[in-house]
Amino acid sequence: MTLHLHGLAVAQGIAQGRAVVVQSRSSGVPRRQISDDQVPEELRRLGQARDALARELQGLLVTVPRDAPAELAAMIDVHLQLLQDEALQDAVAVWITEHHYNAEWALTTQMDLFARQFDAMSDAYLRERKGDLNQVVERLLHHLGGLPLAPVAPPASHDADPRILVAHDLSPADMLRYREGAFAGFVTDVGAATSHTAIVARSMGIPAVVAARGASELVQPDAWLILDGDAGVVLVDPPAEVRAQYRRRQLELARHDEELEYLAAVPACTSDGQAVQLLANIESPQDVPMALRSGAVGVGLFRTEFLFMGRGSDLPGEEEQYAAYRSVVEGMKGLPVTIRTIDVGADKPLDGARAGANPALGLRAIRWSLSDLPMFRTQLRALLRAAVFGPVGVLFPMVANLDEARRASTQVELARDELAARGMPAGAVRLGAMVEVPAAALLAEDFLQQFDFLSIGTNDLIQYTLAIDRSDETVAHLYDPLHPAVLRLIAMVLAAGERCGKEVSLCGEMAGDASLTRLLLGMGLHRFSMQPTSIPRVKQQILRSDAADLKAWAEQVVRSQTPRSIWNARSPSTT
Ligand code: PEP
Ligand code: MG
């Protein structure tokens, strides 16, 4: 029978192969009651193990490869700090001197106590540090001579089957050893989206599932595993037809990847030399590798609300947000990153938030942020701190009037002052607004006096212009990107950008719809932001288009009372 294990999908893709299982500590720690005169010897063993681990970690720090994710060195640093933490050292020593536990037992007992304290913490970032402490303890146990380390490479075997590593947890040091690609996938019992296994697996493009509780105990060595990194599921010993089905999906994904790779390096430029920027819409730091592989020349929209959703009242604090934003900024390697402040409400409610009778017209997006200034400034401080590491644009969602625009900009300055008062560095940021309501489109030029750039959010612009709830299927047939009112509002915003010499991009679903690319190009759009997977098809359209040739046709479509008929009937020949 197939066993299904569920965890967190932290590194996408599918892997199949035989399990290599690493024992967890609970199964191998010697417990001995020691006598009075053995106490000094146990303290000495502990001190020796600590020194050996400190040397090992310091050695690793100087050998971290240049292309390794920046977080890795920081994580090894955290391990060093934990190792040298006096509270931990003293507490373990007490178990040895007063309770007469051997060093291994003292360590694991104290770890279990700390684990309970970590579990009770409300800050998710701090809670995750339990994993770090656990890994330090595991490595100390190894230096005490007890615990085997995770293997560097799969055991040699007669077959060529790929191997999937299943462990209780993997430390940054373990993950560094796996960068050569010895394993096709990783499964751990514990972990989170920001744990090392997740970060390093993503950077290597290797599928991983973390927090698959009990995996290292339930999975037998050599069991056949299917690891679905998109769904966060591990299938243990699935039947032949399921294996074949997943193999077909693996082949499809590989073909898609090849297509992406082929077009990724080609600049998006029309046949008459108009350069176009194709940017990625992302929802978490996990999406960065995909954005880069697709050839995106930056992030045009990072929807930060996904960091806040599905976590009850436990919203991310400044440190957790900073880590997420910084990881995107660094991950994009100097390319521009536009980060939108939280857009909750309407179709993206926060757990437990009170929804008004008409949530789409209620307290959402920038209105929500301006109604809770401490929370808003926490996000802005995290953004300003992340901006030290690369070019960042801060984008305010659903701004409808100039007063909101001014108040939002003022909050950025206040957040900057707060960081200065703490003596913390803040980066320069460009400020922009989403054009999602007709009022903003009509006032585009006024907004551009206030902001550095605008981004047209057609998903909402269509909903608010046509008074059609985008999540109500009964009116879905009326939701029309080619409605003349929608096209004319978009044209107005593009024209305002042209007049003011400021940047306007479009980041709604229209940007990724390849059937609309030529129309938007003809209307003068040169910055499209979309799901990374849409980039190749949109790029193909751009490469085949002559922008000057499209201009007159696009004007005709926009002026028409029935744009769809002209759009359907003819578009200038492709080159
Ligand atoms: C939009 O409204 O077009 C947009 C990009 O924002 P979201 O889809 O997140 O509301
Ligand atoms: Mg929107």
XYZ file of C-alpha atoms and ligand atoms in Angstrom:
586
model
C 0.000 0.000 0.000
C 1.242 3.482 -0.825
C 2.031 5.704 2.123
C 1.353 9.430 1.620
C 3.420 11.889 3.661
C 2.431 15.540 3.650
C 4.787 18.416 4.296
C 5.613 21.875 3.029
C 6.311 22.420 -0.653
C 9.484 24.468 -0.438
C 11.438 23.638 -3.597
C 9.496 22.851 -6.713
C 9.748 19.977 -9.137
C 9.324 16.221 -9.060
C 11.873 13.600 -8.114
C 11.661 9.807 -8.026
C 14.178 7.424 -6.572
C 15.248 5.163 -3.753
C 15.308 6.441 -0.186
C 18.560 6.981 1.685
C 17.438 7.360 5.289
C 19.510 9.123 7.944
C 18.762 8.081 11.509
C 17.354 10.747 13.801
C 18.974 11.440 17.145
C 16.164 9.944 19.224
C 17.246 6.483 18.129
C 20.946 6.638 18.989
C 21.850 8.695 22.047
C 23.607 6.850 24.879
C 22.173 7.632 28.323
C 24.388 6.933 31.323
C 24.210 7.979 34.939
C 27.758 8.977 35.917
C 29.501 9.008 39.271
C 30.842 12.103 41.064
C 34.398 11.512 39.965
C 33.366 11.115 36.295
C 31.909 14.647 36.224
C 35.172 16.442 35.264
C 35.770 13.937 32.438
C 32.244 14.468 31.003
C 32.685 18.260 31.181
C 36.020 17.886 29.382
C 34.447 15.708 26.615
C 31.732 18.292 26.153
C 34.274 21.137 25.958
C 36.333 19.182 23.434
C 33.299 18.486 21.253
C 32.361 22.184 21.404
C 35.873 23.243 20.330
C 35.927 20.705 17.515
C 32.557 21.910 16.217
C 33.617 25.563 16.480
C 36.716 24.761 14.379
C 34.585 22.855 11.882
C 32.084 25.707 11.486
C 34.825 28.354 11.250
C 36.502 26.232 8.588
C 33.220 25.980 6.686
C 32.710 29.731 6.841
C 35.938 30.366 4.961
C 35.185 27.728 2.367
C 31.578 28.689 1.531
C 31.580 28.770 -2.286
C 31.027 32.210 -3.804
C 27.921 31.077 -5.643
C 26.303 29.592 -2.517
C 23.180 31.430 -1.305
C 24.144 34.332 0.962
C 21.958 32.942 3.732
C 24.204 29.955 4.098
C 27.138 31.855 5.613
C 24.697 33.729 7.856
C 23.214 30.444 9.035
C 26.600 28.944 9.829
C 27.282 32.125 11.768
C 24.045 31.627 13.731
C 25.212 28.100 14.570
C 28.511 29.449 15.846
C 26.705 31.971 18.029
C 24.403 29.285 19.423
C 27.396 27.075 20.124
C 29.054 29.848 22.091
C 25.868 30.801 23.914
C 26.604 30.758 27.630
C 23.037 29.995 28.683
C 23.187 26.750 26.687
C 26.633 25.828 28.010
C 25.685 26.514 31.638
C 22.382 24.679 31.409
C 24.015 21.558 29.951
C 26.758 21.673 32.580
C 24.123 21.672 35.330
C 22.699 18.361 34.024
C 26.176 16.875 34.227
C 27.315 18.295 37.576
C 24.048 18.185 39.503
C 22.069 15.364 37.910
C 25.041 13.220 36.904
C 23.953 12.727 33.304
C 26.563 11.815 30.705
C 27.332 14.601 28.183
C 25.084 13.229 25.383
C 22.124 12.789 27.692
C 22.657 16.241 29.249
C 22.686 17.820 25.794
C 19.530 16.131 24.546
C 17.651 16.765 27.800
C 18.452 20.465 27.682
C 17.598 20.573 23.988
C 14.161 19.124 24.698
C 13.568 21.793 27.352
C 14.625 24.577 24.984
C 12.485 23.036 22.239
C 9.396 23.435 24.399
C 10.272 27.074 25.092
C 10.793 27.731 21.376
C 7.456 26.099 20.528
C 5.694 28.501 22.868
C 7.179 31.588 21.181
C 4.813 33.700 19.143
C 7.419 34.963 16.682
C 7.665 32.434 13.838
C 11.220 33.510 13.002
C 12.382 32.803 16.541
C 10.438 29.530 16.594
C 12.363 28.411 13.549
C 15.642 28.917 15.382
C 14.744 25.746 17.267
C 15.826 23.916 14.127
C 19.218 25.655 14.260
C 19.737 24.750 17.896
C 18.742 21.178 17.176
C 21.310 20.962 14.413
C 24.037 22.333 16.668
C 23.137 19.671 19.211
C 23.158 16.945 16.537
C 26.625 17.958 15.418
C 27.864 18.129 19.017
C 26.562 14.588 19.470
C 28.497 13.579 16.398
C 31.691 15.098 17.827
C 31.039 13.302 21.102
C 31.399 10.195 19.013
C 27.784 9.076 19.044
C 25.821 10.120 16.008
C 26.615 9.341 12.382
C 26.455 12.292 9.991
C 24.239 12.352 6.931
C 26.097 10.700 4.056
C 28.026 12.904 1.635
C 26.913 10.826 -1.312
C 24.438 8.042 -1.884
C 25.826 4.609 -1.081
C 27.368 2.925 -4.107
C 24.909 0.463 -5.555
C 24.553 -1.788 -8.538
C 21.618 0.120 -10.002
C 21.594 3.623 -11.413
C 18.411 4.655 -9.619
C 18.396 8.234 -8.385
C 18.497 8.645 -4.589
C 16.380 10.815 -2.335
C 17.737 11.772 1.059
C 15.313 11.426 3.972
C 16.492 12.908 7.284
C 15.164 14.361 10.491
C 16.766 17.672 9.557
C 19.749 18.798 7.505
C 22.175 21.462 8.662
C 23.696 24.138 6.409
C 26.924 22.190 6.623
C 25.167 19.047 5.350
C 23.551 21.013 2.561
C 26.874 22.505 1.497
C 28.189 18.992 1.037
C 25.233 18.206 -1.257
C 25.762 21.067 -3.648
C 27.453 18.720 -6.090
C 24.042 17.266 -6.798
C 24.453 13.798 -5.324
C 20.753 13.541 -4.439
C 17.681 14.024 -6.616
C 15.547 15.315 -3.745
C 15.391 16.003 -0.018
C 12.744 15.134 2.568
C 12.989 16.221 6.200
C 10.791 15.665 9.253
C 11.079 19.282 10.350
C 11.736 22.659 8.731
C 9.990 25.621 7.235
C 10.049 27.707 4.078
C 13.076 29.582 5.375
C 14.967 26.562 6.673
C 18.339 25.705 5.174
C 17.172 22.613 3.410
C 14.530 24.706 1.681
C 16.814 27.581 0.765
C 19.675 25.493 -0.510
C 17.431 23.012 -2.341
C 15.746 25.908 -4.144
C 19.063 27.445 -5.061
C 20.161 24.084 -6.496
C 16.835 23.618 -8.309
C 16.292 20.313 -6.461
C 12.787 19.390 -5.277
C 12.334 19.220 -1.516
C 9.584 18.658 1.013
C 10.188 19.728 4.609
C 8.065 19.291 7.740
C 6.992 15.832 6.530
C 6.494 14.645 10.103
C 7.881 11.247 10.910
C 9.353 10.708 7.432
C 12.757 9.573 8.686
C 11.081 6.936 10.863
C 8.318 5.833 8.504
C 10.352 5.529 5.319
C 12.408 2.322 4.987
C 15.858 2.486 3.363
C 15.626 1.740 -0.363
C 11.855 2.337 -0.496
C 10.785 3.870 -3.817
C 9.779 7.508 -3.324
C 7.983 10.031 -5.453
C 8.650 13.507 -4.149
C 6.218 16.101 -5.454
C 7.848 19.407 -4.553
C 4.940 21.392 -6.017
C 2.317 19.760 -3.815
C 4.489 19.083 -0.751
C 3.721 15.351 -0.891
C 5.915 12.258 -0.697
C 4.533 8.934 -1.962
C 6.229 5.866 -0.508
C 6.247 2.701 -2.649
C 3.579 3.839 -5.143
C 2.243 1.351 -7.735
C 3.758 1.138 -11.232
C 1.003 3.176 -12.915
C 1.479 6.089 -10.506
C 5.247 6.006 -11.107
C 4.637 6.086 -14.870
C 2.177 8.970 -14.515
C 4.737 11.000 -12.533
C 7.465 10.103 -15.010
C 5.337 11.637 -17.767
C 4.980 14.805 -15.676
C 8.720 14.872 -15.079
C 9.317 14.697 -18.840
C 6.808 17.500 -19.474
C 8.502 19.670 -16.870
C 11.912 18.943 -18.381
C 10.630 19.916 -21.859
C 9.148 23.111 -20.453
C 12.461 23.893 -18.749
C 14.313 23.430 -22.040
C 11.919 25.841 -23.743
C 12.496 28.349 -20.955
C 16.235 27.979 -21.102
C 16.346 28.456 -24.841
C 14.415 31.732 -24.774
C 15.661 32.996 -21.431
C 18.937 34.312 -22.771
C 17.328 36.065 -25.780
C 16.626 39.772 -25.102
C 13.000 40.802 -25.612
C 13.199 43.199 -28.529
C 10.845 43.837 -31.450
C 12.063 43.443 -35.022
C 12.282 47.244 -35.332
C 14.512 47.502 -32.266
C 12.065 48.404 -29.468
C 13.458 46.933 -26.242
C 10.804 45.494 -23.929
C 11.253 44.534 -20.292
C 9.669 41.280 -19.211
C 9.475 41.027 -15.439
C 8.266 38.361 -13.054
C 5.323 38.358 -10.663
C 6.289 36.388 -7.574
C 4.614 35.477 -4.329
C 7.478 34.275 -2.188
C 11.279 34.091 -2.148
C 10.868 30.531 -3.428
C 9.808 31.863 -6.815
C 13.107 33.647 -7.462
C 14.994 30.753 -9.156
C 12.082 30.237 -11.536
C 11.968 33.968 -12.295
C 15.659 33.938 -13.178
C 15.424 30.785 -15.235
C 12.565 32.272 -17.246
C 14.821 35.187 -18.240
C 12.899 37.846 -16.293
C 14.932 41.060 -16.108
C 13.618 41.832 -12.644
C 10.637 41.335 -10.371
C 7.781 43.618 -11.390
C 5.457 42.543 -8.584
C 6.225 40.726 -5.351
C 2.840 40.101 -3.712
C 3.907 40.237 -0.068
C 0.473 39.400 1.355
C 1.223 35.697 0.904
C 3.757 35.973 3.711
C 0.914 37.052 5.987
C -1.840 34.656 4.992
C -2.848 31.337 6.534
C -1.032 31.926 9.837
C -3.861 32.901 12.165
C -2.911 35.820 14.380
C 0.796 35.037 14.064
C 1.759 37.690 11.491
C 5.395 37.986 10.399
C 7.449 40.521 12.358
C 10.090 42.879 10.984
C 12.930 40.319 11.110
C 10.992 37.612 9.282
C 9.812 40.063 6.626
C 13.292 41.526 6.264
C 14.729 38.031 5.735
C 12.140 37.302 3.015
C 12.581 40.629 1.174
C 16.352 40.502 1.448
C 16.423 36.980 0.096
C 14.437 38.109 -2.978
C 16.598 41.203 -3.495
C 19.829 39.232 -3.175
C 18.424 36.324 -5.159
C 17.727 38.623 -8.111
C 21.439 39.511 -8.200
C 21.221 43.251 -8.788
C 18.131 43.176 -11.042
C 15.353 45.565 -9.952
C 12.738 44.221 -7.537
C 9.349 45.857 -7.066
C 7.815 44.873 -3.751
C 4.161 45.625 -3.154
C 3.066 46.439 0.375
C 0.488 44.076 1.790
C -2.710 43.807 -0.275
C -5.152 41.984 1.971
C -8.904 42.106 2.040
C -11.424 41.184 -0.678
C -10.237 37.931 -2.351
C -7.169 37.680 -0.062
C -8.491 37.902 3.506
C -6.282 37.481 6.538
C -7.351 34.709 8.910
C -9.926 35.982 11.365
C -10.117 39.450 9.772
C -13.589 40.924 9.802
C -14.924 41.246 6.246
C -17.389 44.046 5.578
C -20.584 43.472 3.603
C -18.731 44.342 0.426
C -15.095 43.385 0.935
C -13.879 44.447 -2.543
C -14.976 47.990 -1.681
C -13.970 47.758 1.954
C -10.882 47.971 4.093
C -8.328 46.415 1.726
C -4.828 47.070 0.373
C -3.430 50.548 1.147
C -6.567 51.380 3.148
C -5.829 48.468 5.451
C -2.178 49.517 5.841
C -3.106 53.128 6.588
C -5.577 51.931 9.221
C -2.809 50.115 11.119
C 0.249 52.332 10.982
C 2.488 50.322 13.353
C 1.999 47.235 11.158
C 2.531 49.286 7.983
C 5.741 50.820 9.278
C 7.011 47.401 10.362
C 6.688 46.313 6.742
C 8.259 49.528 5.444
C 11.233 49.211 7.798
C 11.796 45.636 6.616
C 11.631 46.847 2.994
C 14.038 49.735 3.556
C 16.505 47.417 5.264
C 16.299 44.931 2.385
C 16.874 47.770 -0.097
C 20.459 48.025 1.163
C 21.123 44.839 -0.845
C 19.869 45.864 -4.297
C 17.529 48.138 -6.266
C 14.039 48.112 -4.741
C 10.780 49.782 -5.746
C 8.023 49.966 -3.135
C 4.575 49.685 -4.675
C 1.359 50.733 -2.924
C -1.753 48.753 -3.902
C -5.141 50.216 -4.799
C -4.334 53.854 -4.190
C -7.428 55.857 -5.112
C -6.728 59.418 -4.058
C -3.826 61.790 -3.672
C -4.196 62.052 0.061
C -3.580 58.295 0.392
C -0.568 58.698 -1.889
C 0.876 61.416 0.331
C 0.159 59.566 3.564
C 1.781 56.378 2.257
C 4.916 58.302 1.197
C 5.074 60.002 4.618
C 5.049 56.600 6.325
C 8.121 55.601 4.308
C 9.975 58.628 5.644
C 8.845 57.871 9.209
C 10.023 54.270 8.860
C 13.377 55.583 7.611
C 13.614 57.885 10.657
C 12.862 54.957 12.961
C 15.718 52.959 11.437
C 18.058 55.945 11.703
C 17.157 56.289 15.391
C 18.140 52.630 15.830
C 21.353 53.235 13.903
C 20.320 50.758 11.208
C 21.071 51.231 7.493
C 18.192 51.836 5.074
C 18.476 51.682 1.287
C 17.154 54.130 -1.275
C 13.805 53.056 -2.719
C 11.707 54.192 -5.647
C 8.050 54.690 -4.759
C 5.189 53.674 -7.005
C 1.442 53.137 -7.032
C -0.762 50.474 -8.537
C -3.415 51.743 -10.912
C -6.275 49.454 -9.992
C -9.255 51.757 -9.692
C -10.537 54.098 -12.408
C -9.875 57.099 -10.135
C -6.158 56.344 -10.215
C -6.158 55.959 -14.007
C -7.929 59.309 -14.405
C -5.430 60.936 -12.030
C -2.378 59.141 -13.454
C -0.535 62.351 -14.231
C -1.188 63.731 -10.726
C 0.016 60.468 -9.223
C 3.170 60.682 -11.294
C 3.970 64.032 -9.646
C 4.003 62.134 -6.361
C 5.515 58.807 -7.431
C 8.475 57.535 -9.433
C 6.485 54.919 -11.340
C 3.047 53.373 -11.829
C 2.022 49.774 -12.338
C -1.338 48.961 -13.901
C -3.151 46.171 -12.065
C -5.643 45.166 -14.706
C -7.178 42.358 -12.638
C -8.675 44.923 -10.306
C -8.902 47.737 -12.838
C -11.294 45.599 -14.903
C -13.286 44.609 -11.817
C -13.705 48.200 -10.605
C -14.246 49.770 -14.041
C -16.901 47.287 -15.094
C -18.347 46.704 -11.590
C -17.753 42.969 -11.896
C -16.656 40.981 -8.879
C -13.578 39.095 -10.150
C -14.321 36.155 -7.885
C -18.020 35.784 -8.774
C -18.497 33.111 -11.464
C -22.000 34.275 -12.287
C -20.640 37.476 -13.823
C -17.364 36.042 -15.093
C -18.551 36.250 -18.718
C -18.775 40.041 -18.361
C -15.172 40.370 -17.180
C -13.639 41.731 -20.377
C -10.051 42.990 -20.790
C -11.017 44.261 -24.243
C -13.894 46.422 -23.014
C -13.359 49.877 -24.593
C -13.455 51.570 -21.165
C -10.672 49.331 -19.886
C -8.511 49.836 -22.973
C -8.969 53.597 -22.883
C -8.034 53.797 -19.208
C -4.883 51.780 -19.885
C -4.078 54.058 -22.844
C -4.560 57.119 -20.606
C -2.094 55.838 -18.034
C 0.501 54.932 -20.671
C 0.129 58.378 -22.236
C 0.552 60.045 -18.815
C 3.775 58.075 -18.287
C 5.023 59.167 -21.709
C 4.262 62.836 -20.983
C 5.909 62.775 -17.559
C 8.862 60.707 -18.756
C 8.167 58.177 -15.986
C 7.931 54.440 -16.017
C 4.598 52.625 -16.355
C 4.334 48.859 -16.234
C 1.402 46.441 -16.345
C 1.297 43.545 -13.888
C -2.239 42.130 -14.131
C -2.978 38.849 -15.923
C -3.311 40.745 -19.223
C 0.490 41.136 -19.267
C 0.973 37.366 -19.474
C -1.751 36.725 -22.057
C 0.223 36.241 -25.275
C -2.869 36.972 -27.388
C -2.848 40.546 -26.015
C 0.912 41.180 -26.275
C 0.816 42.852 -29.690
C -2.066 45.105 -28.724
C -0.347 46.263 -25.524
C 2.924 46.760 -27.414
C 1.113 48.857 -30.009
C -0.445 50.902 -27.198
C 3.067 51.765 -26.018
C 3.593 49.345 -23.117
C 7.252 48.441 -22.699
C 7.244 46.832 -19.246
C 5.205 43.666 -18.783
C 5.164 41.795 -15.446
C 3.725 38.266 -15.325
C 3.971 34.714 -13.998
C 7.453 33.524 -14.997
C 5.975 30.601 -16.936
C 4.242 33.043 -19.324
C 7.447 34.858 -20.278
C 8.560 32.564 -23.164
C 5.268 32.808 -25.048
C 5.003 36.585 -24.585
C 8.626 36.947 -25.630
C 7.966 34.967 -28.807
C 5.228 37.460 -29.735
C 7.529 40.404 -29.098
C 10.358 38.961 -31.177
C 7.965 38.572 -34.112
C 6.448 42.068 -33.870
C 7.187 45.405 -35.438
C 6.210 47.976 -32.780
C 5.856 50.911 -35.195
C 3.628 48.826 -37.424
C 1.372 47.925 -34.488
C 0.850 51.497 -33.306
C -1.821 52.630 -35.794
C -3.709 49.358 -35.482
C -3.681 49.555 -31.677
C -5.006 53.142 -31.819
C -7.847 51.941 -33.980
C -8.658 49.132 -31.529
C -8.624 51.515 -28.531
C -10.820 54.138 -30.262
C -13.380 51.583 -31.410
C -16.708 50.974 -29.684
C -16.212 47.299 -30.488
C -12.469 46.746 -30.004
C -12.812 43.004 -30.052
C -14.049 42.961 -33.647
C -10.994 44.856 -34.916
C -8.649 42.908 -32.678
C -10.175 39.639 -33.958
C -10.308 40.617 -37.595
C -6.745 41.608 -38.245
C -3.495 42.414 -36.645
C -0.552 43.714 -38.665
C 1.422 40.896 -40.184
C 4.069 39.370 -38.009
C 7.634 39.643 -39.206
C -4.105 43.366 -10.279
O -5.084 43.744 -9.651
O -4.015 43.362 -11.517
C -2.937 42.859 -9.541
C -1.804 42.576 -10.153
O -3.094 42.657 -8.212
P -3.766 41.345 -7.560
O -4.086 40.398 -8.689
O -2.805 40.831 -6.592
O -4.985 41.955 -6.943
Mg -4.996 43.994 -7.526
